[in-house]
CSV table of C-alpha atoms in Angstrom, one decimal:
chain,number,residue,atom,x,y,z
A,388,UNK,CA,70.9,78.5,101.7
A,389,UNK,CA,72.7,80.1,104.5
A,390,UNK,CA,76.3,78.7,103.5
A,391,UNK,CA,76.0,80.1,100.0
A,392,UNK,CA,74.8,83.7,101.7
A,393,UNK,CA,77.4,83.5,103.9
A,394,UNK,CA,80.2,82.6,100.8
A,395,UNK,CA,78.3,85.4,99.3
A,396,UNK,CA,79.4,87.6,101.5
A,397,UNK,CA,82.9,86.7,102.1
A,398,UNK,CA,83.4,87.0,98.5
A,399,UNK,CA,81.9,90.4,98.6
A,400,UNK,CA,84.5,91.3,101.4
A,401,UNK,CA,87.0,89.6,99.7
A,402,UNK,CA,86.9,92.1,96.0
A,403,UNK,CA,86.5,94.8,98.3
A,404,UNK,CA,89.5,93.8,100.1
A,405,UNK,CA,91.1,93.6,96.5
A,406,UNK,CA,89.8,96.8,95.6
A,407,UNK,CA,91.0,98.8,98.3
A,408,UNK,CA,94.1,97.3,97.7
A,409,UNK,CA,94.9,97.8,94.3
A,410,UNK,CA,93.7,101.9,94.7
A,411,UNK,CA,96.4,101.3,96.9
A,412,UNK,CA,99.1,100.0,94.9
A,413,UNK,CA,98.1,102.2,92.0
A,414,UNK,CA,97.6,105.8,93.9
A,415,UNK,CA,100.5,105.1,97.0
A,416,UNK,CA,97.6,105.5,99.2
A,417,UNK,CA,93.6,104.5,99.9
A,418,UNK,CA,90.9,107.5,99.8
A,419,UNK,CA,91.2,107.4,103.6
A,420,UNK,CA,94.9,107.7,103.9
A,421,UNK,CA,94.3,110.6,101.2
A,422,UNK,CA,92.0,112.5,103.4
A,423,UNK,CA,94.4,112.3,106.4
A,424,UNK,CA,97.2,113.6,104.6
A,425,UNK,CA,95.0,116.5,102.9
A,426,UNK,CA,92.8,118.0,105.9
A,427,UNK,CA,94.2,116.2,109.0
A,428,UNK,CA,96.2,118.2,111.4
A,429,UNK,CA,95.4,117.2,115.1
A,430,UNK,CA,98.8,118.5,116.3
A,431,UNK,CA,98.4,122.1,115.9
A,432,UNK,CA,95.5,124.7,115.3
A,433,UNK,CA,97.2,126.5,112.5
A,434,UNK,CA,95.9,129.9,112.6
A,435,UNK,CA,99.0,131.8,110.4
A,436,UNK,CA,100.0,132.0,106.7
A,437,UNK,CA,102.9,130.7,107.3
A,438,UNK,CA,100.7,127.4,108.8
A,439,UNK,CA,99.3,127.1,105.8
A,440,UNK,CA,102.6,127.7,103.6
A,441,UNK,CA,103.9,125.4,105.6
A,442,UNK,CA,101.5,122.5,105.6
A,443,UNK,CA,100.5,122.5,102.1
A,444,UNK,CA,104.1,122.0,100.7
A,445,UNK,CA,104.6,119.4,103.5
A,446,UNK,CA,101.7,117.5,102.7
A,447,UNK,CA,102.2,117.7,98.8
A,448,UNK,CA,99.7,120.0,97.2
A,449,UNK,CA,102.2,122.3,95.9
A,450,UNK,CA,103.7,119.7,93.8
A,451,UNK,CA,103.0,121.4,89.6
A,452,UNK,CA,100.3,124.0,91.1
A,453,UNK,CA,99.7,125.3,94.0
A,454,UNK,CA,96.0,123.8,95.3
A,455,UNK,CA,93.4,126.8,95.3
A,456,UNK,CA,91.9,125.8,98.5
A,457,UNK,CA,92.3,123.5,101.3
A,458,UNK,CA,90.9,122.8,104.8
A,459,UNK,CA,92.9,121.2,107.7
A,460,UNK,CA,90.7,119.7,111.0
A,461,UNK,CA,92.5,120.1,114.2
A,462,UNK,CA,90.4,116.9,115.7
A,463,UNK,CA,91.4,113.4,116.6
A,464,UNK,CA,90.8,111.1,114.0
A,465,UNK,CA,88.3,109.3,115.7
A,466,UNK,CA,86.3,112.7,116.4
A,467,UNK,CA,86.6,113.1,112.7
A,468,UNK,CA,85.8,109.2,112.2
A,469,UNK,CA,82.3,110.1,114.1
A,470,UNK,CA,81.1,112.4,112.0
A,471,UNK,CA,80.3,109.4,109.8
A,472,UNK,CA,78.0,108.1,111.9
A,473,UNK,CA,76.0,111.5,111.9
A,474,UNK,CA,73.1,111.0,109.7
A,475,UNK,CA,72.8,111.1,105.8
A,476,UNK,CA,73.0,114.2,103.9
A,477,UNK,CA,73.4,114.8,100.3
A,478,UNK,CA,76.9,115.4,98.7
A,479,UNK,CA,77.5,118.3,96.5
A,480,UNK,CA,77.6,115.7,93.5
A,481,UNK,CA,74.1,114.5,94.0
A,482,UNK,CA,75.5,111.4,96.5
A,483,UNK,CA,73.6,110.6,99.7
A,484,UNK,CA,76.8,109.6,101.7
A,485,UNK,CA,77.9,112.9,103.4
A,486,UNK,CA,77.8,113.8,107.0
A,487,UNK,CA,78.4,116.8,108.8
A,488,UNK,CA,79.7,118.2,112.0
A,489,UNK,CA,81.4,120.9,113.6
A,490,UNK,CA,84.8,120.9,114.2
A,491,UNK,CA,87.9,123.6,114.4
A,492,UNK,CA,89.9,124.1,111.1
A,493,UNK,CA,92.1,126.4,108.8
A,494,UNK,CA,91.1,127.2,105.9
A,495,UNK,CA,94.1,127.8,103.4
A,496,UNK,CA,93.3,129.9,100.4
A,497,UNK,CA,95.7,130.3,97.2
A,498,UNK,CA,96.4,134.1,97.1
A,499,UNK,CA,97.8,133.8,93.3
A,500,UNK,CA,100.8,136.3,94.1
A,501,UNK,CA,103.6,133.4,93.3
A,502,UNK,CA,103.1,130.1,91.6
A,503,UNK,CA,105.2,126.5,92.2
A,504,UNK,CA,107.7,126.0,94.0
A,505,UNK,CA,106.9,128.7,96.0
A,506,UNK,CA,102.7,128.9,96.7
A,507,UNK,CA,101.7,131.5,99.0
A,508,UNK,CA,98.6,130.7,101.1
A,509,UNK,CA,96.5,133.0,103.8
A,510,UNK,CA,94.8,131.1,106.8
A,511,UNK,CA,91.6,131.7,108.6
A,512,UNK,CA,90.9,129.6,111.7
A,513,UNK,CA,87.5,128.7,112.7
A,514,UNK,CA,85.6,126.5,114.5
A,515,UNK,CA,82.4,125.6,111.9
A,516,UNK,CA,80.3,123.0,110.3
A,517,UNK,CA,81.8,120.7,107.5
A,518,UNK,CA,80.5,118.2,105.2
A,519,UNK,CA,82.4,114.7,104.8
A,520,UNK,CA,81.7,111.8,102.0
A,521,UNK,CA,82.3,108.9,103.9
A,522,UNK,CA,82.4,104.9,102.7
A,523,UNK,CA,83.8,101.4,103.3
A,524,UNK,CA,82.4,99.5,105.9
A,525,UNK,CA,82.9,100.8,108.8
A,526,UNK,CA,82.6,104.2,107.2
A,527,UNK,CA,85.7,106.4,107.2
A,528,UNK,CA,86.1,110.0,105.4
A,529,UNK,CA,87.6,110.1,102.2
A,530,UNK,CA,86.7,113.6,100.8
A,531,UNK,CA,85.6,117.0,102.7
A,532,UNK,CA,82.9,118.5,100.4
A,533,UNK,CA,82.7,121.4,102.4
């Protein structure tokens, strides 16, 4: 009973292994690599519009459209990696695996004055709570729903 629990769970692993892999292969990068690229910035506290112009075309979300909105962390991964192990709360879709903490970020809005290649953005700076959906096992962030 305990070996086929125990090849129960290794091929459990082992599809989510394969899963994770072939987002991988399909997308060019896993949820988590995703949401580094998106709202990871632990190198600077960008607090200019030119931060923002900047970091969105660098980080590819100016690419057809320019992205509306967008929220960069200036945190550490593994402070961001923590939040995950805050408690529970409900997503905006309905999901129970959120979290939320407080951390410092810019916020990057659209302001619709010039469209690709050339997206203008304006920054606010803040330190204030976000929400993250977290999954995988261990749990990593892999969309900011706040």
């Amino acid at each position: 009973m305990a070996l086929q629990k125990t090849l129960s769970l290794l091929l459990l692993l082992l599809l989510t292994l394969l899963g994770l892999r072939l987002v991988k292969l399909f997308y060019g990068e896993t949820p988590y690599e995703k949401f580094q690229r998106q709202h990871v910035d632990s190198e600077e506290s960008g607090d200019t519009d030119l931060y923002c112009n900047t970091m969105m075309e660098k980080r590819g979300m100016t690419s057809g459209h320019c992205k509306d909105f967008n929220t960069f962390i200036h945190e550490n991964i593994r402070t961001i990696n923590n939040i995950c192990k805050n408690p529970h709360i409900r997503c905006k879709r309905g999901t129970m695996n959120c979290h939320e903490g407080v951390v410092k970020v810019t916020d990057c809005k659209h302001t619709e004055r010039y469209q690709p290649p050339t997206c203008n953005y304006q920054a606010w700076a803040s330190t204030r709570r976000v929400v993250i959906a977290c999954e995988d096992n261990p749990l990593v962030p892999v969309h900011l729903d706040s």
